[in-house]
XYZ file of C-alpha atoms in Angstrom:
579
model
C 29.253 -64.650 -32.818
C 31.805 -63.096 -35.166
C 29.002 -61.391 -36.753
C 27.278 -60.159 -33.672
C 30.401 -58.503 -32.826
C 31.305 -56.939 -36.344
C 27.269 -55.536 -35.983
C 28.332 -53.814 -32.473
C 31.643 -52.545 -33.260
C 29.511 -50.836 -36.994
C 27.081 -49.660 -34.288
C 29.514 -48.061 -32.219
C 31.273 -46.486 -34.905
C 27.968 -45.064 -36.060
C 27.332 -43.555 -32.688
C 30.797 -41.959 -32.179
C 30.008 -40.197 -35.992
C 26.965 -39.167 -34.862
C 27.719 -37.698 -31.596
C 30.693 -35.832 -33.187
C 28.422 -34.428 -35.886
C 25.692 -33.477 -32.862
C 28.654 -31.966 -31.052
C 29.596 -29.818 -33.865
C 26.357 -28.300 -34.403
C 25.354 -27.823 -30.828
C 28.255 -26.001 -30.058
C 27.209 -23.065 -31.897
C 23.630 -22.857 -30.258
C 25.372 -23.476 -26.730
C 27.778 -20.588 -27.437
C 24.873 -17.991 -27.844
C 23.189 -19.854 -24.631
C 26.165 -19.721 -22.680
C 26.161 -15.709 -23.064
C 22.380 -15.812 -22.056
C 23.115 -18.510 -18.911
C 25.982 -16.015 -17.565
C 23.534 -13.307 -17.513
C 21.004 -15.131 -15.345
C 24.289 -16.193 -13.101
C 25.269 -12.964 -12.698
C 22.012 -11.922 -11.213
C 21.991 -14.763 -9.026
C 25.663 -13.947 -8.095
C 24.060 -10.532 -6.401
C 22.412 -12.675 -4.105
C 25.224 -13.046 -0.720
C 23.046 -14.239 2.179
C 20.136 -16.917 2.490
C 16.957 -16.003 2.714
C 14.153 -18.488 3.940
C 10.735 -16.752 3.449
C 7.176 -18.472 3.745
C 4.959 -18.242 0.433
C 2.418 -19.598 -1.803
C 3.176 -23.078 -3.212
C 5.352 -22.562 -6.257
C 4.324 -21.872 -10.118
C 2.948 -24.516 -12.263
C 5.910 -26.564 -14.065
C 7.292 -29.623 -15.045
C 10.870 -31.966 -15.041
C 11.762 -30.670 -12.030
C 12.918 -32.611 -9.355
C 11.183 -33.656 -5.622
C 13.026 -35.191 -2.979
C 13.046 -36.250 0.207
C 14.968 -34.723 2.896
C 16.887 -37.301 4.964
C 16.314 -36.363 8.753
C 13.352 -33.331 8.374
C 10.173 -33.675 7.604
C 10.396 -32.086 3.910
C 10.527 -32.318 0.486
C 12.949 -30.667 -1.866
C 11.872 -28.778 -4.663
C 14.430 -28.054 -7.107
C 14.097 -26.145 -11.244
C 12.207 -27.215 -13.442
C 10.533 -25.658 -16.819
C 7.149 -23.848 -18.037
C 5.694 -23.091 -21.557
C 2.827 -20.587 -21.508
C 2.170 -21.213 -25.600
C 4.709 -18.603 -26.432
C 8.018 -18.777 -24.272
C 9.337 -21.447 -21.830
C 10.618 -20.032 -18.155
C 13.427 -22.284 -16.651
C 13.873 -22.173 -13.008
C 16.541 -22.478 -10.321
C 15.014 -21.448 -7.216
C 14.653 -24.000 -4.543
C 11.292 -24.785 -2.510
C 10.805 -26.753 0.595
C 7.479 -28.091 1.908
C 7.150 -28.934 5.318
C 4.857 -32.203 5.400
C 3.652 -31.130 9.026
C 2.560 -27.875 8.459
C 1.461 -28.656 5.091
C 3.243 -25.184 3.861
C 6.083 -24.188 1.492
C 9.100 -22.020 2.265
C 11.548 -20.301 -0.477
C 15.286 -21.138 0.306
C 17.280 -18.140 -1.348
C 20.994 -19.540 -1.184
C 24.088 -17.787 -3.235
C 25.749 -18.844 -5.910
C 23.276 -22.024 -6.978
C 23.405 -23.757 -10.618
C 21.900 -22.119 -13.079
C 18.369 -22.496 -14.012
C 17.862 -25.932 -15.581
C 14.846 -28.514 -16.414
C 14.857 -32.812 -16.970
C 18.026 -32.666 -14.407
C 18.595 -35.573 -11.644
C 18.702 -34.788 -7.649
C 19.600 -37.801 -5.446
C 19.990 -37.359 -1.826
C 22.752 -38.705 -0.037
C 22.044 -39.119 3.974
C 25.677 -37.597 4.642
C 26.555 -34.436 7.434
C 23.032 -33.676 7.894
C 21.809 -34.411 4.454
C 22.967 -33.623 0.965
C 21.151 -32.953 -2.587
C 23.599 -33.812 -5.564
C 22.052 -32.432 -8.667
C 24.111 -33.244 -11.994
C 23.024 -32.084 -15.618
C 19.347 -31.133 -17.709
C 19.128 -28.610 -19.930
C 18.352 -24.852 -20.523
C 16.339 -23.656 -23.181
C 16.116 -21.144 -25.424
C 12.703 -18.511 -24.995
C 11.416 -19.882 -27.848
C 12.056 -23.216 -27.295
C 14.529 -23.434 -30.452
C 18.152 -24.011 -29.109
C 18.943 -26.378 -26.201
C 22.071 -25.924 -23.866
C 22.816 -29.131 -22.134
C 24.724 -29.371 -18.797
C 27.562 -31.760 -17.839
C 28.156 -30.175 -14.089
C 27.377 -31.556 -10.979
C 26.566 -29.568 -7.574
C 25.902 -30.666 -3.819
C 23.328 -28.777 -1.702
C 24.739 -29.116 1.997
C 21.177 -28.920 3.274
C 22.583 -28.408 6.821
C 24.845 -25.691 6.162
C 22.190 -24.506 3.551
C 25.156 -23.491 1.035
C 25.981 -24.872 -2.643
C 28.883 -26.131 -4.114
C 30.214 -27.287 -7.309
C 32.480 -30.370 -7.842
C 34.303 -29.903 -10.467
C 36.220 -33.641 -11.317
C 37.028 -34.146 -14.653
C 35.947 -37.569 -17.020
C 32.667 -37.498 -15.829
C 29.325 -38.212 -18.488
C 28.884 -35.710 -21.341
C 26.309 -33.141 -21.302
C 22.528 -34.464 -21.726
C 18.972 -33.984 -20.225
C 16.871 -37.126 -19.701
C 19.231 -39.173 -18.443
C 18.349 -41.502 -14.790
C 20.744 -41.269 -11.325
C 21.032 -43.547 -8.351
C 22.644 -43.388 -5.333
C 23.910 -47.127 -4.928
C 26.663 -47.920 -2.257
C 29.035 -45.098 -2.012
C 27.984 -43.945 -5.478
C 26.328 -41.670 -7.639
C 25.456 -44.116 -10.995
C 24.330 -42.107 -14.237
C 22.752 -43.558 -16.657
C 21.521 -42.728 -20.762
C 19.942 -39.547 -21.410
C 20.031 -37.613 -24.511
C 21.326 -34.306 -26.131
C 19.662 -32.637 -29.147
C 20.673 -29.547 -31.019
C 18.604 -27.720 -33.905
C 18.822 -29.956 -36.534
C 20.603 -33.624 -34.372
C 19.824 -35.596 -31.209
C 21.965 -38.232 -30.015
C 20.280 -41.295 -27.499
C 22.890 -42.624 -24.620
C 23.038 -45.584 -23.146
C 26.655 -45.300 -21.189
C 27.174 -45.899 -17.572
C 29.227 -43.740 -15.053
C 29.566 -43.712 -11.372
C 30.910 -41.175 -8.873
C 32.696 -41.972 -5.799
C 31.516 -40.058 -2.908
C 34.649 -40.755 -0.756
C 37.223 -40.048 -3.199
C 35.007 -37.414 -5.447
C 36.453 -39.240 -8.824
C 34.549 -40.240 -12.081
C 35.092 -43.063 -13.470
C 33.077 -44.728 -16.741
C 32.020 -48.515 -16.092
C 32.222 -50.848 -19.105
C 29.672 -53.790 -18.270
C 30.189 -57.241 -19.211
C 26.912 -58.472 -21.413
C 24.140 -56.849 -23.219
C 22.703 -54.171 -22.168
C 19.739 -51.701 -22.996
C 19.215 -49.694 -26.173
C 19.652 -45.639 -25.617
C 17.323 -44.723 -23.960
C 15.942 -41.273 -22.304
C 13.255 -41.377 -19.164
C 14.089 -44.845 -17.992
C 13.183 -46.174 -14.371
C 15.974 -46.992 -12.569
C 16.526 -48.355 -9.119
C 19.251 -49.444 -6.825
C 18.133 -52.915 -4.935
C 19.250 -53.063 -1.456
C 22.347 -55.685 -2.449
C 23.709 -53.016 -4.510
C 22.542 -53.772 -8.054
C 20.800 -51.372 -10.657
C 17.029 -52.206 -12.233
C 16.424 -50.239 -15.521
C 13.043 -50.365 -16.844
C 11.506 -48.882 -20.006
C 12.192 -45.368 -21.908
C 11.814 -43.236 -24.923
C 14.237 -43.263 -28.222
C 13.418 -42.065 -31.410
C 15.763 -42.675 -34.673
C 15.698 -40.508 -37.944
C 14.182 -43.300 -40.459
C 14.601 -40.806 -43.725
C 14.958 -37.254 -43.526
C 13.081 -35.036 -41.270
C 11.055 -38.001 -40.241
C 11.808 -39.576 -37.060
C 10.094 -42.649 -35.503
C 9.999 -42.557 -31.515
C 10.489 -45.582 -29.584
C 8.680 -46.586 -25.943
C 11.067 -49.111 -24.454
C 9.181 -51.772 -22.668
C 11.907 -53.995 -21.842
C 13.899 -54.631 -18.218
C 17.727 -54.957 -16.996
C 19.824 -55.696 -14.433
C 23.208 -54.390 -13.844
C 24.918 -56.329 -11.587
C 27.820 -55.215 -9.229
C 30.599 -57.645 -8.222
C 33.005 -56.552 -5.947
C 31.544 -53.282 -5.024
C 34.457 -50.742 -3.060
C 37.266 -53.146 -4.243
C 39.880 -52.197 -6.615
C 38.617 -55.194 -9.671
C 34.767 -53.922 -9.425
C 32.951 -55.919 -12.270
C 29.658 -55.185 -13.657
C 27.264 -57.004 -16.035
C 24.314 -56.508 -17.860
C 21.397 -59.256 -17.877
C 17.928 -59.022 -19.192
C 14.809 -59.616 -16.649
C 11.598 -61.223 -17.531
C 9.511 -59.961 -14.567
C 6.094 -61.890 -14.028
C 3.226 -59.981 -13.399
C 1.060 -57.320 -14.795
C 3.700 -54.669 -16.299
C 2.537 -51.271 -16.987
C 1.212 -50.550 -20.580
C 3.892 -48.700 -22.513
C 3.901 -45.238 -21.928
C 6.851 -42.069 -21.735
C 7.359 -39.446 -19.243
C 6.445 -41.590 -16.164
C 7.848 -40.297 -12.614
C 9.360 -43.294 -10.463
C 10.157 -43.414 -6.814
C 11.237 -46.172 -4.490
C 8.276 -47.119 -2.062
C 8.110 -49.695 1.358
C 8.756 -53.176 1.268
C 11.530 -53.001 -1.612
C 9.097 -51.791 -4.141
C 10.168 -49.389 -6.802
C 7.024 -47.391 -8.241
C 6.243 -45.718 -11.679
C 3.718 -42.570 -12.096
C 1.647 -41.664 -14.824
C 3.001 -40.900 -18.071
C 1.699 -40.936 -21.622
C 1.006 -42.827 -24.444
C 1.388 -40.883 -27.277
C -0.927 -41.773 -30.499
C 0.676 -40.784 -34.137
C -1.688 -40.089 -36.691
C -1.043 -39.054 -40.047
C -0.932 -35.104 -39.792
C -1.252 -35.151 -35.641
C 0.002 -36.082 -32.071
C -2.405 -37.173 -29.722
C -1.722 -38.280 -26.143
C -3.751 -40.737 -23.562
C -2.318 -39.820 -20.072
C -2.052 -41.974 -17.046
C -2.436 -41.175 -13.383
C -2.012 -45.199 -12.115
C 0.609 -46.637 -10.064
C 2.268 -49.666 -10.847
C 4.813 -51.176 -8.588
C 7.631 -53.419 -8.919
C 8.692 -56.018 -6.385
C 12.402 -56.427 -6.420
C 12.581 -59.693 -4.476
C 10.183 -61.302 -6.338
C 10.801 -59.709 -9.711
C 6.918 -58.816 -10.368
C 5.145 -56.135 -11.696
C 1.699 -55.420 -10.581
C -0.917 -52.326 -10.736
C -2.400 -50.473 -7.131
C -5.390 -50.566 -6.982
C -6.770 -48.422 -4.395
C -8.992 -49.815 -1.386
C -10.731 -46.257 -0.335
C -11.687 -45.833 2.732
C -12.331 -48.513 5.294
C -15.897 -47.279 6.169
C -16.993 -46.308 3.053
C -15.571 -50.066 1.979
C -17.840 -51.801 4.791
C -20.927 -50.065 3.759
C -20.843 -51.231 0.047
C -20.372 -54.085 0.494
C -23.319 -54.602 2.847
C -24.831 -52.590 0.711
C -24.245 -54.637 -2.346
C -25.332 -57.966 -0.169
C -28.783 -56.394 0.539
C -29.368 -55.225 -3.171
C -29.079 -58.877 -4.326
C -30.703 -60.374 -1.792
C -33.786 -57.764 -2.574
C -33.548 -58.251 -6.511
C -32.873 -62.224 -6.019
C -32.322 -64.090 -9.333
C -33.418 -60.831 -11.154
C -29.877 -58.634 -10.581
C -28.201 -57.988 -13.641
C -24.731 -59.257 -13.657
C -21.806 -56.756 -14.174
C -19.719 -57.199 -17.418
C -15.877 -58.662 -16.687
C -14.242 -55.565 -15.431
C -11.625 -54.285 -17.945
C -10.113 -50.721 -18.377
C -12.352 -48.634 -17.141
C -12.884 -44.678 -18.807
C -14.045 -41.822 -16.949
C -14.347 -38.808 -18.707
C -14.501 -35.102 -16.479
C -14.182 -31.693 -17.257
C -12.219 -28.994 -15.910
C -12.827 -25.490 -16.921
C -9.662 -22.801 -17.252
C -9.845 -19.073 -16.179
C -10.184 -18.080 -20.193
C -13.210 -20.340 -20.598
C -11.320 -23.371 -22.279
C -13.025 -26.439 -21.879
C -10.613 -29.457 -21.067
C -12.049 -32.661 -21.596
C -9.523 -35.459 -19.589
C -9.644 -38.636 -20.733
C -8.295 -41.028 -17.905
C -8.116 -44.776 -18.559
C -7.961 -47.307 -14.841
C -6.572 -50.420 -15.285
C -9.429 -53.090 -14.285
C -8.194 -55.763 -12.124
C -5.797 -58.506 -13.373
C -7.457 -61.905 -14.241
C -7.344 -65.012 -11.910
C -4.916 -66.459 -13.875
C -2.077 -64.151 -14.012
C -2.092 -63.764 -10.103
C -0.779 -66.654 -8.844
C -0.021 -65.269 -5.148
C -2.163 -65.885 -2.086
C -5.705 -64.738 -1.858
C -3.971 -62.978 1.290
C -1.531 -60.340 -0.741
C -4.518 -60.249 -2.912
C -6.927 -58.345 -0.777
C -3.327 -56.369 0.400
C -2.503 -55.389 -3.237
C -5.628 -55.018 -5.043
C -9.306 -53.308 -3.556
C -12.315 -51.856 -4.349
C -12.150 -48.903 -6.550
C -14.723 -45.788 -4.981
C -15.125 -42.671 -7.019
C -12.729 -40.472 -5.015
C -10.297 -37.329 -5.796
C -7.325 -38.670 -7.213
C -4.723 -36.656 -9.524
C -5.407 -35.994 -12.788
C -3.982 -37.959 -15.502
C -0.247 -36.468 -16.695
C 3.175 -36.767 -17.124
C 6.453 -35.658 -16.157
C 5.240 -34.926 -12.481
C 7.851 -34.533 -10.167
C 7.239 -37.198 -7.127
C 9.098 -38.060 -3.839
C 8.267 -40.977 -0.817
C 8.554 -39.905 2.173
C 7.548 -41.772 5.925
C 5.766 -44.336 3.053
C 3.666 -42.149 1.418
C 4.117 -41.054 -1.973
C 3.949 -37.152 -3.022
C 3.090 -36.496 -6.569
C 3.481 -32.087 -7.606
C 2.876 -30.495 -10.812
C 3.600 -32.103 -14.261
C 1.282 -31.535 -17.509
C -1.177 -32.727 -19.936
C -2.485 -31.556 -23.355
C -5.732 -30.858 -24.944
C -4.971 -30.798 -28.827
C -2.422 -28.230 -29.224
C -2.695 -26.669 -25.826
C -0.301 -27.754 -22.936
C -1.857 -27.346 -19.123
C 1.258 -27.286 -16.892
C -0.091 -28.079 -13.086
C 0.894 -26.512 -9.748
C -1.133 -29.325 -7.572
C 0.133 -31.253 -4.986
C -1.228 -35.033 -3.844
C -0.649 -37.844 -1.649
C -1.508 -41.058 -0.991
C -0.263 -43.710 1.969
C 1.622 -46.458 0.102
C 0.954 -48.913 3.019
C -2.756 -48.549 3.025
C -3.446 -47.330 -0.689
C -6.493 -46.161 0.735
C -7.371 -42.823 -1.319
C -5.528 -39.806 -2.620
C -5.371 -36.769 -0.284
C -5.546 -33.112 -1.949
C -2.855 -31.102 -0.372
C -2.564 -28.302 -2.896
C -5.677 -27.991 -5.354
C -5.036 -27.251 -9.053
C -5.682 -23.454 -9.768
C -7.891 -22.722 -13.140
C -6.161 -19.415 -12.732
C -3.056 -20.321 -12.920
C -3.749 -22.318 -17.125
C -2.831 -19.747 -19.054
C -2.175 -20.136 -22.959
C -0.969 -17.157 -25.290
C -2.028 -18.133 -28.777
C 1.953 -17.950 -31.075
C -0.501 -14.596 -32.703
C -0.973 -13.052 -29.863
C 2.090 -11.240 -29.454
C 5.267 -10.869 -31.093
C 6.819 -8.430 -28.744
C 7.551 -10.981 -26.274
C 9.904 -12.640 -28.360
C 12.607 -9.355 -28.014
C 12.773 -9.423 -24.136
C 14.946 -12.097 -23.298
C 14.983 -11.487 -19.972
C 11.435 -11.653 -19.198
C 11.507 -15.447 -21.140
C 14.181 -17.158 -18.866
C 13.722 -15.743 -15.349
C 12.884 -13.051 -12.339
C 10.879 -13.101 -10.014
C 7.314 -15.324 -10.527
C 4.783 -12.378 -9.978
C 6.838 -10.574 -12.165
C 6.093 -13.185 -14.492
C 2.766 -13.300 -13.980
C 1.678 -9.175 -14.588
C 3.731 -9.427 -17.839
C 2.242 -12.408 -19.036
C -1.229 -10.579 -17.690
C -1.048 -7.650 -19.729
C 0.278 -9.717 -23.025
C -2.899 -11.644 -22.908
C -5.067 -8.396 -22.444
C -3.531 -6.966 -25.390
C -3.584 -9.966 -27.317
C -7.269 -10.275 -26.206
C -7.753 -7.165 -27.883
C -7.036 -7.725 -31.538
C -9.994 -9.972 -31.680
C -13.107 -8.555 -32.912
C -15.605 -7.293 -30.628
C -18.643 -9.457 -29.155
C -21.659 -7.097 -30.501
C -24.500 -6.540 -27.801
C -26.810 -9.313 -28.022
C -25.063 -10.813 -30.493
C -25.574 -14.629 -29.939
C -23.088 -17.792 -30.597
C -23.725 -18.636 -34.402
C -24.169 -14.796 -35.307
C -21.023 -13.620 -33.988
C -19.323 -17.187 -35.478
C -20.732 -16.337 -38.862
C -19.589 -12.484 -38.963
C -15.463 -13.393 -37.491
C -15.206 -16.933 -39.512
C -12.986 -15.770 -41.682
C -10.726 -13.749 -39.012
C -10.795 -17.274 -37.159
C -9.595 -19.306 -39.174
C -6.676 -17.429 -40.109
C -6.136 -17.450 -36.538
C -6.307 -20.693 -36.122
C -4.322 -21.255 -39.158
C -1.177 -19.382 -38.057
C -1.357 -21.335 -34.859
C -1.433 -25.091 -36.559
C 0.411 -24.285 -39.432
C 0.056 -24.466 -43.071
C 0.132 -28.154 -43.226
C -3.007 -28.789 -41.118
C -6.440 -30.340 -42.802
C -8.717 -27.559 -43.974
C -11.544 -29.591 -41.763
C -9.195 -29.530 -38.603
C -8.700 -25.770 -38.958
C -12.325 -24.921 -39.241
C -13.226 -26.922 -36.536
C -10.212 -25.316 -34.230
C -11.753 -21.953 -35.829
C -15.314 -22.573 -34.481
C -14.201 -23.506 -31.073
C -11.724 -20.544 -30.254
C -14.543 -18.327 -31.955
C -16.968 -19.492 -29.434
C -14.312 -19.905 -26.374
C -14.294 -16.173 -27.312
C -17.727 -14.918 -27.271
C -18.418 -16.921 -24.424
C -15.200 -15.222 -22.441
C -16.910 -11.907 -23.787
C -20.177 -12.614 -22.440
């Protein structure tokens, strides 16, 4: 025991260096972001009445947030970020999407927080509703220098008008990091903040009284999780916290750091919640079950029935010179009362359900002893194609869990059939992560997020939904636009790096001309499809030009091999553009 203790006390002593040594260093970078931030607040400090206008569902992004509005009909969208392959755009501006009309509407509203990305929005069902937004992070254009927020703001969505708390003791600044409303309270927990060079992992615990508008920093009895970023975490109806999973990663020598998926599960427990000697204490859970397969950037919500829910996500593969990602687009929920993990499995719909299985019956009964039996069903791979505006191919890879064995369910035959299904080919979301998602009325909403092909990021703009009591099939509410995957090769123009203000901010069509006209003239600097000149000819005349392309874009450590293949492919990508 002695020695336990000596290990924690090292630990914590090891922290408290390295956040002071994080601290030091960042302070510098947030200095020169601070002077950029101002200049995007004083734009936004122009703005002195609200506007509500009707328009087109908002831009492609991700690690934003979605959330449900307490007495309307709507969902909240709120930030977020965007990286077109040369700059990232952070956002501020504030969406709503009426679930009846099946529309969005921009909220304008004075004086909001500036633009931010990987933030946390919980709603509180106070005075007509309120959104409580506290921390993320703002980026530099090129993605370089990270400014991380420590404020916290309340949307009065009746009044439509924002306000900042200021209260002092609350957490530090950090991104990443997971918030509850539980009780009276707003409960933060973990998160990260990285600077050039240093990243520190949190796994502290503060809560905010909504009554008395006062931080205060818990100090939990027990063990409790490893730091953590991207957690699940849930508030149970009895006023206790569920964390679940997460992403670390540790420097193990130097400039090499080793990431970490966190599988594991806690409970916080509250004693005494409201009184003056509130105690809280950490225990581990060992859920039964089918628990998801590890993965990061999963979106969680709280479903019916006192289920919480996780999203997609991704798995990410390291390989010796490369990152490679599978992404998920399953749902796995968690049962608080019983403590059980299990996957959805989707039932489709009820007519098309009858039919198949008659169907099936009658195919046996035709091919009698003769019908070949199916193999055990485990994950099952589907493979599809989606094409982008600039001819990129994008092959997604999605894996579906295959039913659980016999064994490992050991509920009715009843919840069975209620949980699990017959899987149809139907429309579902793509596989990705860091979507934003909301329940609302029992049906989940799932917007945007991303997923990669090799070195190219596809940030999405689409917007599902599927009936969480039924888990009958996915409805398309907003379709992914081709148009909107754009990708500026790092070569394509170095211009863009100068105008700071068209990185972080304006208006979205603005956005969209520049970015436009950057990839026309970066278009141009390729050589010239010849008439009639086919695939290999043109591939064998620009090879060279090619692969220094694609050489500047993967960097001077890549394989020779790798680069010659990327070569080819953009070479023919090209002609086939030109064509």
């Amino acid at each position: 025991k002695g020695k336990r203790d000596k290990k924690g006390k090292g630990a914590e002593k090891t922290a408290a260096k390295m956040e002071k040594k994080v601290s030091r260093r960042a302070k510098k970078e947030e200095e020169d972001l601070e002077a950029l931030i101002a200049e995007f607040q004083s734009l936004d400090a122009k703005k002195t009445q609200v506007i509500e206008s009707s328009c087109p569902p908002p831009s492609p992004r991700l690690n934003g947030s979605l959330s449900a509005h307490p007495e309307r009909d709507e969902l909240i969208l709120f930030g977020g970020e965007y990286f077109n392959g040369q700059k990232t755009y952070l956002y501020n501006d504030l969406y709503i999407y009426s679930i009846r009309k099946n529309s969005w509407s921009k909220l304008e509203i004075p004086n909001p927080p500036p633009r931010r990305c990987a933030h946390q929005a919980a709603v509180v069902p106070t005075a007509g509703g309120q959104l409580w937004i506290f921390g993320g992070e703002f980026a530099s254009p090129n993605g370089e220098q990270f400014y991380h927020y420590k404020d916290l703001w309340v949307l009065h969505l009746a009044t439509k008008t924002w306000e900042q708390i200021k209260a002092s003791g609350g957490p530090s600044g950090r991104s990443g990091h997971r918030m509850v409303m539980c009780k009276r309270q707003l409960i933060i927990f973990g998160g990260f903040h990285e600077s050039a060079r240093d990243y520190i992992y949190y796994n502290d615990v503060y809560a905010f009284n909504l009554d008395s508008f006062t931080w205060s920093k818990l100090a939990p009895a027990g063990i409790g999780p490893a730091p953590r970023s991207g957690c699940q975490m849930t508030a149970s109806p009895e006023g206790n916290i569920i964390i679940y999973g997460g992403y670390s990663k540790q420097r193990i020598k130097k400039d090499v750091d080793k990431g970490t998926l966190h599988t594991d599960m806690f409970l916080l427990k509250a004693e005494g919640v409201g009184k003056e000697e509130e105690k809280w204490t950490w225990s581990r859970l060992s859920p039964s079950g089918v628990k998801p397969p590890p993965r990061s950037g999963f979106s969680v919500a709280v479903g019916p029935g006192n289920r919480s829910l996780l999203f997609g996500g991704v798995q990410d593969e390291e390989e010796e010179e490369s990152l490679e990602g599978d992404f998920f687009n399953d749902i796995y929920f968690y049962d608080m009362g019983k403590n059980r993990w299990f996957p959805a499995q989707l039932k489709g719909p009820k007519s098309e359900k009858r039919k198949r299985r008659r169907g099936k019956q009658a195919e046996s009964e035709a091919a009698g002893d003769e019908v070949e039996q199916s193999p055990p069903q485990g994950p099952l791979e589907i493979v599809k194609e989606v094409v982008a505006e600039d001819g990129t191919v994008m092959t997604i890879k999605q894996v579906i869990s295959g039913p659980a064995e016999e064994k490992e369910r050991s509920e009715s035959e009843e919840e069975e059939e209620e949980e699990g299904g017959a899987l149809g080919q139907q429309v579902e979301p793509c596989p990705r992560s860091n979507a934003m998602v909301a329940v609302k009325h029992g049906i989940l909403y799932v917007y945007g997020g991303m997923f990669e092909v090799g070195d190219r990021q596809f940030t999405l703009s689409d917007l599902h939904s599927i009936d969480l009591h039924k888990m009958g099939e996915w409805k398309v509410l907003v379709e992914m636009d081709p148009k909107a995957q754009e990708w500026l090769e790092e070569s394509e123009s170095d211009e863009e790096d100068d105008d700071v203000e068209g990185a972080e901010g304006g208006e979205e069509e603005e956005e969209s001309s520049e970015e436009e006209s950057e990839d026309d003239e970066g278009e141009e600097q390729h050589p010239a499809v010849e008439p009639g000149e086919n695939p290999e000819e043109y591939l064998s005349r620009t090879e060279q030009y090619w692969v220094k392309v694609a050489r500047s874009h993967m960097g001077p450590e890549a394989k020779e091999k790798k680069v010659v293949k990327v070569a080819h492919a953009m070479a023919k990508t090209f002609h086939e553009d030109s064509v």
